[in-house]
């Protein structure tokens, strides 16, 4: 395959940035999208040009480090991570537009690399059960119905890539935040801090500058792990029930 | 030089309990006077950082990724072992210990492995308390499965994403301590050097990957939880960023590197599809519970298959060779990883490989789907089947999967004593970064167990023993030793940027990987290793004269990051070859063709090689010095491993 790539180049956070066009040829359909970018980068390096910077690590679709807005969609045309997207999803001669995630809370560091530490701070605000190492009960002393465990798992499978934010017209982080709140709200281990958690994580989410949710559902539609919109509904319930009975806020 | 493993006296089952009593304690009020650096935020690093912060120590945690949650522990699929015996099927701490020692081909320390089995039960309790959603039975209790090489069901799992769930659990504990102000996080920061003052580890030099700033961080102890070095092979199941730099920098500062040649080649990975390949993807070996491994019985049929003249489903039952079931009737498809990998290589070397390159075997679910139905198989392995289809374009519900071995884990690593301390006082290595528990071969679902055992349940006890005795005098990061190391790091960066050669960093990495795979991979010979050593020396020279690293230091510069890592991989590669060449026996993941039984199994030489080979750096261009730590077996009898 021969392709034209329209890629966002930005030297650093303060640079204005802009699109630049590149051509790549002899791209195999079996290559992953990132391997195609590797080919481009080898080509650029050979010519002495600065390679395109992008985040990636595991290349197995689980670490959540890869991102990229491809032809207007986070992680490209399929509901998977960019590293699991293969070139068989594209056609010979196509022009592919590649941009970084766009959100105030995800500033661009260079080219396609963004800063997602705002997600870490949301988790730090309460995305945990406050247990220290040691002194916990035997694992089987906390029986959990399989259905609940499975549902909690579905929420816990979020990889924190930020596609939900990138897909949302409001750059809202509701799907990400609600996935963690849901997981712990459903499990018995999460009950003690349930209300406080919802309040604190949502407060942090707002403080980071993420937008509000208008129930469009783009986040869930684009989520590579298929995190369900019902988590947002659950988070809203959690939040309302927390604030009406709050002793903290 | 004599290595003291500091293994406590007494009966095996009492060593850890006694040791915990004998170690010195740090007064709770004094803990806040100590600073501990933790490098790496995978299972070992995140669990250690969180646990130490909970105790009251001040922790600085570093990772090169944008968030601690990205560490490659996240990609572990299959599960985590624990001797809970919830299934009433005969498991016990002793059995887990025995299986691990035997699985490691008798090249691990008894005392360490026993402790690992002992604390394994606490790990599951801890993770459940954190809200890790393990798989459950309908009655609400935890589910288990049998996993690679075990005849009991002791593996706890969370679909095919166990590593993810465990890491997110440890990351949540870490995040809580960040919020408490007890851990300061340094993401996108890479270790460039370890600093020692008066022979003790007192800090590290880092490079901020966004700004390029080279910085000094001082502490009372340094924990390297930096994972394995499988990427020395270029293609592996490791993440793209996984590297040996932290361990290698420590090695060059005097820390011994133990058993570097013990590499685990995982039997069930998606085969290489072409030269563009950047990494290999593992298919969890839990698939071997239901999938049957086979190749055509004859080369002729395999050829037809490779040319696309027939489909695998056309091949009749009598023309299929289920070679693992045939050769190992009692373990069948569940033989340990090294045995499964080597046998795949054999059948492919015979010309019976099943894909275009001839380097693949089938993993077939036809019979399992007939027996249990497609829905049951989907419930167990759905995400793995989807991943396979996404990468290969084939539907594994209809066609057998194709798999081939790939580099997955490195049992070797920094030498540590029973306290997980390297031979440099105050410098610790945890998780895959150390060498200690898996011997020459790691069993499935044991990596997660070891990472969390080290971080949650070993280091919180053992570090206190050192800190209590070393005092809490602070060393400022402008101490001359830090300034000296900073300068060395800056000089190295300047050197890499100034070469301005013709070949990219990846070019060198690929060449190194090929040398390592061809000569220091699944099967090794003295002749091949000798050749490899010369080739690596040549490659190193060429790298330092002809590598092209673009851009500047003072920016986000991924080619510079990679250049540092590849430079260290090249040096490590040479040591791995030395280690493989000196070990004139076959054991676990180290298979020397000269040393095999008439049936083609690994032939150990317990009389001459029942020791840990620890290597001491002797200076630029010098041969490393071999230091031996004898392995003493008081409880298990060394036997030829047999899975027949």
PDB file of N, CA and C in Angstrom, chain A residues 62-122:
ATOM      1  N   UNK A  62      -3.347  -3.041  26.065  1.00  0.00           N
ATOM      2  CA  UNK A  62      -3.738  -3.123  27.464  1.00  0.00           C
ATOM      3  C   UNK A  62      -3.124  -2.040  28.345  1.00  0.00           C
ATOM      4  N   UNK A  63      -1.985  -1.463  27.955  1.00  0.00           N
ATOM      5  CA  UNK A  63      -1.353  -0.491  28.862  1.00  0.00           C
ATOM      6  C   UNK A  63      -2.028   0.867  28.780  1.00  0.00           C
ATOM      7  N   UNK A  64      -2.690   1.148  27.654  1.00  0.00           N
ATOM      8  CA  UNK A  64      -3.403   2.419  27.514  1.00  0.00           C
ATOM      9  C   UNK A  64      -2.513   3.585  27.153  1.00  0.00           C
ATOM     10  N   UNK A  65      -1.267   3.318  26.810  1.00  0.00           N
ATOM     11  CA  UNK A  65      -0.353   4.438  26.541  1.00  0.00           C
ATOM     12  C   UNK A  65      -0.541   4.998  25.133  1.00  0.00           C
ATOM     13  N   UNK A  66      -0.913   4.161  24.166  1.00  0.00           N
ATOM     14  CA  UNK A  66      -1.046   4.700  22.809  1.00  0.00           C
ATOM     15  C   UNK A  66      -2.338   5.489  22.699  1.00  0.00           C
ATOM     16  N   UNK A  67      -2.342   6.429  21.786  1.00  0.00           N
ATOM     17  CA  UNK A  67      -3.505   7.295  21.651  1.00  0.00           C
ATOM     18  C   UNK A  67      -3.785   7.512  20.166  1.00  0.00           C
ATOM     19  N   UNK A  68      -3.739   8.705  19.685  1.00  0.00           N
ATOM     20  CA  UNK A  68      -3.898   9.112  18.285  1.00  0.00           C
ATOM     21  C   UNK A  68      -5.363   9.207  17.828  1.00  0.00           C
ATOM     22  N   UNK A  69      -5.648  10.357  17.321  1.00  0.00           N
ATOM     23  CA  UNK A  69      -6.917  10.615  16.650  1.00  0.00           C
ATOM     24  C   UNK A  69      -6.666  10.319  15.182  1.00  0.00           C
ATOM     25  N   UNK A  70      -7.283   9.283  14.663  1.00  0.00           N
ATOM     26  CA  UNK A  70      -7.010   8.858  13.291  1.00  0.00           C
ATOM     27  C   UNK A  70      -8.256   9.085  12.434  1.00  0.00           C
ATOM     28  N   UNK A  71      -8.119   9.883  11.419  1.00  0.00           N
ATOM     29  CA  UNK A  71      -9.261  10.254  10.568  1.00  0.00           C
ATOM     30  C   UNK A  71     -10.469  10.666  11.419  1.00  0.00           C
ATOM     31  N   UNK A  72     -10.197  11.469  12.420  1.00  0.00           N
ATOM     32  CA  UNK A  72     -11.279  12.040  13.217  1.00  0.00           C
ATOM     33  C   UNK A  72     -11.820  11.141  14.311  1.00  0.00           C
ATOM     34  N   UNK A  73     -11.251   9.929  14.448  1.00  0.00           N
ATOM     35  CA  UNK A  73     -11.752   9.042  15.505  1.00  0.00           C
ATOM     36  C   UNK A  73     -10.614   8.619  16.431  1.00  0.00           C
ATOM     37  N   UNK A  74     -10.894   8.604  17.742  1.00  0.00           N
ATOM     38  CA  UNK A  74      -9.850   8.141  18.658  1.00  0.00           C
ATOM     39  C   UNK A  74      -9.524   6.671  18.394  1.00  0.00           C
ATOM     40  N   UNK A  75      -8.279   6.353  18.280  1.00  0.00           N
ATOM     41  CA  UNK A  75      -7.803   4.989  17.976  1.00  0.00           C
ATOM     42  C   UNK A  75      -8.258   4.499  16.597  1.00  0.00           C
ATOM     43  N   UNK A  76      -8.759   5.396  15.753  1.00  0.00           N
ATOM     44  CA  UNK A  76      -9.081   4.995  14.380  1.00  0.00           C
ATOM     45  C   UNK A  76     -10.427   4.332  14.201  1.00  0.00           C
ATOM     46  N   UNK A  77     -10.598   3.697  13.023  1.00  0.00           N
ATOM     47  CA  UNK A  77     -11.934   3.238  12.622  1.00  0.00           C
ATOM     48  C   UNK A  77     -12.522   2.089  13.445  1.00  0.00           C
ATOM     49  N   UNK A  78     -11.704   1.269  14.074  1.00  0.00           N
ATOM     50  CA  UNK A  78     -12.245   0.130  14.814  1.00  0.00           C
ATOM     51  C   UNK A  78     -12.330   0.458  16.302  1.00  0.00           C
ATOM     52  N   UNK A  79     -13.134  -0.312  17.010  1.00  0.00           N
ATOM     53  CA  UNK A  79     -13.229  -0.097  18.459  1.00  0.00           C
ATOM     54  C   UNK A  79     -12.124  -0.883  19.157  1.00  0.00           C
ATOM     55  N   UNK A  80     -10.902  -0.395  18.973  1.00  0.00           N
ATOM     56  CA  UNK A  80      -9.747  -1.057  19.561  1.00  0.00           C
ATOM     57  C   UNK A  80      -8.687   0.001  19.805  1.00  0.00           C
ATOM     58  N   UNK A  81      -7.571  -0.374  20.434  1.00  0.00           N
ATOM     59  CA  UNK A  81      -6.512   0.626  20.607  1.00  0.00           C
ATOM     60  C   UNK A  81      -5.726   0.766  19.316  1.00  0.00           C
ATOM     61  N   UNK A  82      -5.052   1.897  19.175  1.00  0.00           N
ATOM     62  CA  UNK A  82      -4.277   2.150  17.960  1.00  0.00           C
ATOM     63  C   UNK A  82      -3.248   1.058  17.719  1.00  0.00           C
ATOM     64  N   UNK A  83      -2.656   0.536  18.787  1.00  0.00           N
ATOM     65  CA  UNK A  83      -1.616  -0.482  18.606  1.00  0.00           C
ATOM     66  C   UNK A  83      -2.182  -1.786  18.069  1.00  0.00           C
ATOM     67  N   UNK A  84      -3.491  -1.992  18.248  1.00  0.00           N
ATOM     68  CA  UNK A  84      -4.124  -3.219  17.745  1.00  0.00           C
ATOM     69  C   UNK A  84      -4.819  -3.001  16.406  1.00  0.00           C
ATOM     70  N   UNK A  85      -4.743  -1.772  15.914  1.00  0.00           N
ATOM     71  CA  UNK A  85      -5.331  -1.454  14.607  1.00  0.00           C
ATOM     72  C   UNK A  85      -4.320  -1.871  13.543  1.00  0.00           C
ATOM     73  N   UNK A  86      -4.785  -2.613  12.541  1.00  0.00           N
ATOM     74  CA  UNK A  86      -3.859  -3.059  11.512  1.00  0.00           C
ATOM     75  C   UNK A  86      -4.155  -2.384  10.186  1.00  0.00           C
ATOM     76  N   UNK A  87      -3.166  -2.382   9.328  1.00  0.00           N
ATOM     77  CA  UNK A  87      -3.295  -1.609   8.096  1.00  0.00           C
ATOM     78  C   UNK A  87      -4.315  -2.204   7.139  1.00  0.00           C
ATOM     79  N   UNK A  88      -4.770  -3.435   7.425  1.00  0.00           N
ATOM     80  CA  UNK A  88      -5.814  -3.994   6.565  1.00  0.00           C
ATOM     81  C   UNK A  88      -7.113  -3.213   6.692  1.00  0.00           C
ATOM     82  N   UNK A  89      -7.191  -2.327   7.690  1.00  0.00           N
ATOM     83  CA  UNK A  89      -8.371  -1.472   7.817  1.00  0.00           C
ATOM     84  C   UNK A  89      -8.303  -0.245   6.903  1.00  0.00           C
ATOM     85  N   UNK A  90      -7.221  -0.105   6.133  1.00  0.00           N
ATOM     86  CA  UNK A  90      -7.079   1.066   5.256  1.00  0.00           C
ATOM     87  C   UNK A  90      -6.911   0.623   3.805  1.00  0.00           C
ATOM     88  N   UNK A  91      -7.069   1.575   2.898  1.00  0.00           N
ATOM     89  CA  UNK A  91      -6.966   1.244   1.479  1.00  0.00           C
ATOM     90  C   UNK A  91      -5.756   1.912   0.839  1.00  0.00           C
ATOM     91  N   UNK A  92      -5.264   1.262  -0.190  1.00  0.00           N
ATOM     92  CA  UNK A  92      -4.145   1.797  -0.952  1.00  0.00           C
ATOM     93  C   UNK A  92      -4.509   3.196  -1.460  1.00  0.00           C
ATOM     94  N   UNK A  93      -3.563   4.115  -1.366  1.00  0.00           N
ATOM     95  CA  UNK A  93      -3.783   5.458  -1.906  1.00  0.00           C
ATOM     96  C   UNK A  93      -4.493   6.409  -0.953  1.00  0.00           C
ATOM     97  N   UNK A  94      -4.915   5.900   0.186  1.00  0.00           N
ATOM     98  CA  UNK A  94      -5.681   6.708   1.129  1.00  0.00           C
ATOM     99  C   UNK A  94      -4.822   7.810   1.782  1.00  0.00           C
ATOM    100  N   UNK A  95      -5.485   8.889   2.161  1.00  0.00           N
ATOM    101  CA  UNK A  95      -4.824   9.895   3.003  1.00  0.00           C
ATOM    102  C   UNK A  95      -5.331   9.714   4.425  1.00  0.00           C
ATOM    103  N   UNK A  96      -4.410   9.569   5.360  1.00  0.00           N
ATOM    104  CA  UNK A  96      -4.801   9.348   6.756  1.00  0.00           C
ATOM    105  C   UNK A  96      -4.392  10.569   7.582  1.00  0.00           C
ATOM    106  N   UNK A  97      -5.347  11.124   8.313  1.00  0.00           N
ATOM    107  CA  UNK A  97      -5.054  12.285   9.152  1.00  0.00           C
ATOM    108  C   UNK A  97      -4.824  11.822  10.587  1.00  0.00           C
ATOM    109  N   UNK A  98      -3.699  12.227  11.155  1.00  0.00           N
ATOM    110  CA  UNK A  98      -3.349  11.770  12.510  1.00  0.00           C
ATOM    111  C   UNK A  98      -3.115  12.982  13.416  1.00  0.00           C
ATOM    112  N   UNK A  99      -3.902  13.041  14.477  1.00  0.00           N
ATOM    113  CA  UNK A  99      -3.795  14.163  15.423  1.00  0.00           C
ATOM    114  C   UNK A  99      -3.637  13.621  16.844  1.00  0.00           C
ATOM    115  N   UNK A 100      -3.179  14.480  17.746  1.00  0.00           N
ATOM    116  CA  UNK A 100      -3.162  14.074  19.169  1.00  0.00           C
ATOM    117  C   UNK A 100      -4.565  14.162  19.763  1.00  0.00           C
ATOM    118  N   UNK A 101      -4.748  13.607  20.976  1.00  0.00           N
ATOM    119  CA  UNK A 101      -5.995  13.846  21.706  1.00  0.00           C
ATOM    120  C   UNK A 101      -6.148  15.363  21.852  1.00  0.00           C
ATOM    121  N   UNK A 102      -7.377  15.850  21.736  1.00  0.00           N
ATOM    122  CA  UNK A 102      -7.596  17.288  21.905  1.00  0.00           C
ATOM    123  C   UNK A 102      -8.466  17.516  23.133  1.00  0.00           C
ATOM    124  N   UNK A 103      -7.888  18.063  24.186  1.00  0.00           N
ATOM    125  CA  UNK A 103      -8.650  18.400  25.390  1.00  0.00           C
ATOM    126  C   UNK A 103      -7.804  19.335  26.239  1.00  0.00           C
ATOM    127  N   UNK A 104      -8.464  20.294  26.862  1.00  0.00           N
ATOM    128  CA  UNK A 104      -7.731  21.245  27.716  1.00  0.00           C
ATOM    129  C   UNK A 104      -6.959  20.499  28.796  1.00  0.00           C
ATOM    130  N   UNK A 105      -7.572  19.446  29.334  1.00  0.00           N
ATOM    131  CA  UNK A 105      -6.942  18.719  30.434  1.00  0.00           C
ATOM    132  C   UNK A 105      -5.848  17.755  29.962  1.00  0.00           C
ATOM    133  N   UNK A 106      -5.665  17.654  28.642  1.00  0.00           N
ATOM    134  CA  UNK A 106      -4.599  16.808  28.066  1.00  0.00           C
ATOM    135  C   UNK A 106      -3.670  17.666  27.203  1.00  0.00           C
ATOM    136  N   UNK A 107      -2.848  18.522  27.772  1.00  0.00           N
ATOM    137  CA  UNK A 107      -2.012  19.383  26.926  1.00  0.00           C
ATOM    138  C   UNK A 107      -1.049  18.582  26.047  1.00  0.00           C
ATOM    139  N   UNK A 108      -0.828  19.072  24.841  1.00  0.00           N
ATOM    140  CA  UNK A 108       0.101  18.406  23.921  1.00  0.00           C
ATOM    141  C   UNK A 108       1.536  18.711  24.361  1.00  0.00           C
ATOM    142  N   UNK A 109       2.341  17.650  24.512  1.00  0.00           N
ATOM    143  CA  UNK A 109       3.735  17.839  24.924  1.00  0.00           C
ATOM    144  C   UNK A 109       4.651  17.964  23.708  1.00  0.00           C
ATOM    145  N   UNK A 110       4.397  17.119  22.734  1.00  0.00           N
ATOM    146  CA  UNK A 110       5.145  17.178  21.480  1.00  0.00           C
ATOM    147  C   UNK A 110       4.420  16.312  20.451  1.00  0.00           C
ATOM    148  N   UNK A 111       4.305  16.801  19.240  1.00  0.00           N
ATOM    149  CA  UNK A 111       3.649  16.073  18.152  1.00  0.00           C
ATOM    150  C   UNK A 111       2.323  15.439  18.618  1.00  0.00           C
ATOM    151  N   UNK A 112       2.355  14.105  18.812  1.00  0.00           N
ATOM    152  CA  UNK A 112       1.119  13.388  19.128  1.00  0.00           C
ATOM    153  C   UNK A 112       1.072  12.961  20.601  1.00  0.00           C
ATOM    154  N   UNK A 113       2.056  13.415  21.360  1.00  0.00           N
ATOM    155  CA  UNK A 113       2.158  13.027  22.783  1.00  0.00           C
ATOM    156  C   UNK A 113       1.417  14.042  23.644  1.00  0.00           C
ATOM    157  N   UNK A 114       0.513  13.548  24.495  1.00  0.00           N
ATOM    158  CA  UNK A 114      -0.202  14.456  25.396  1.00  0.00           C
ATOM    159  C   UNK A 114       0.060  14.066  26.847  1.00  0.00           C
ATOM    160  N   UNK A 115      -0.231  14.997  27.752  1.00  0.00           N
ATOM    161  CA  UNK A 115      -0.060  14.767  29.178  1.00  0.00           C
ATOM    162  C   UNK A 115      -1.402  14.345  29.784  1.00  0.00           C
ATOM    163  N   UNK A 116      -1.489  13.113  30.255  1.00  0.00           N
ATOM    164  CA  UNK A 116      -2.748  12.609  30.822  1.00  0.00           C
ATOM    165  C   UNK A 116      -2.660  12.465  32.338  1.00  0.00           C
ATOM    166  N   UNK A 117      -1.752  13.211  32.976  1.00  0.00           N
ATOM    167  CA  UNK A 117      -1.597  13.036  34.419  1.00  0.00           C
ATOM    168  C   UNK A 117      -2.860  13.455  35.174  1.00  0.00           C
ATOM    169  N   UNK A 118      -3.740  14.201  34.511  1.00  0.00           N
ATOM    170  CA  UNK A 118      -5.015  14.554  35.151  1.00  0.00           C
ATOM    171  C   UNK A 118      -5.789  13.286  35.532  1.00  0.00           C
ATOM    172  N   UNK A 119      -5.678  12.244  34.738  1.00  0.00           N
ATOM    173  CA  UNK A 119      -6.334  10.968  35.058  1.00  0.00           C
ATOM    174  C   UNK A 119      -5.760  10.378  36.356  1.00  0.00           C
ATOM    175  N   UNK A 120      -4.440  10.460  36.483  1.00  0.00           N
ATOM    176  CA  UNK A 120      -3.821   9.952  37.717  1.00  0.00           C
ATOM    177  C   UNK A 120      -4.356  10.711  38.930  1.00  0.00           C
ATOM    178  N   UNK A 121      -4.513  12.020  38.772  1.00  0.00           N
ATOM    179  CA  UNK A 121      -4.967  12.821  39.918  1.00  0.00           C
ATOM    180  C   UNK A 121      -6.422  12.509  40.275  1.00  0.00           C
ATOM    181  N   UNK A 122      -7.221  12.129  39.281  1.00  0.00           N
ATOM    182  CA  UNK A 122      -8.602  11.723  39.599  1.00  0.00           C
ATOM    183  C   UNK A 122      -8.585  10.448  40.450  1.00  0.00           C
TER     184      UNK A 122
END
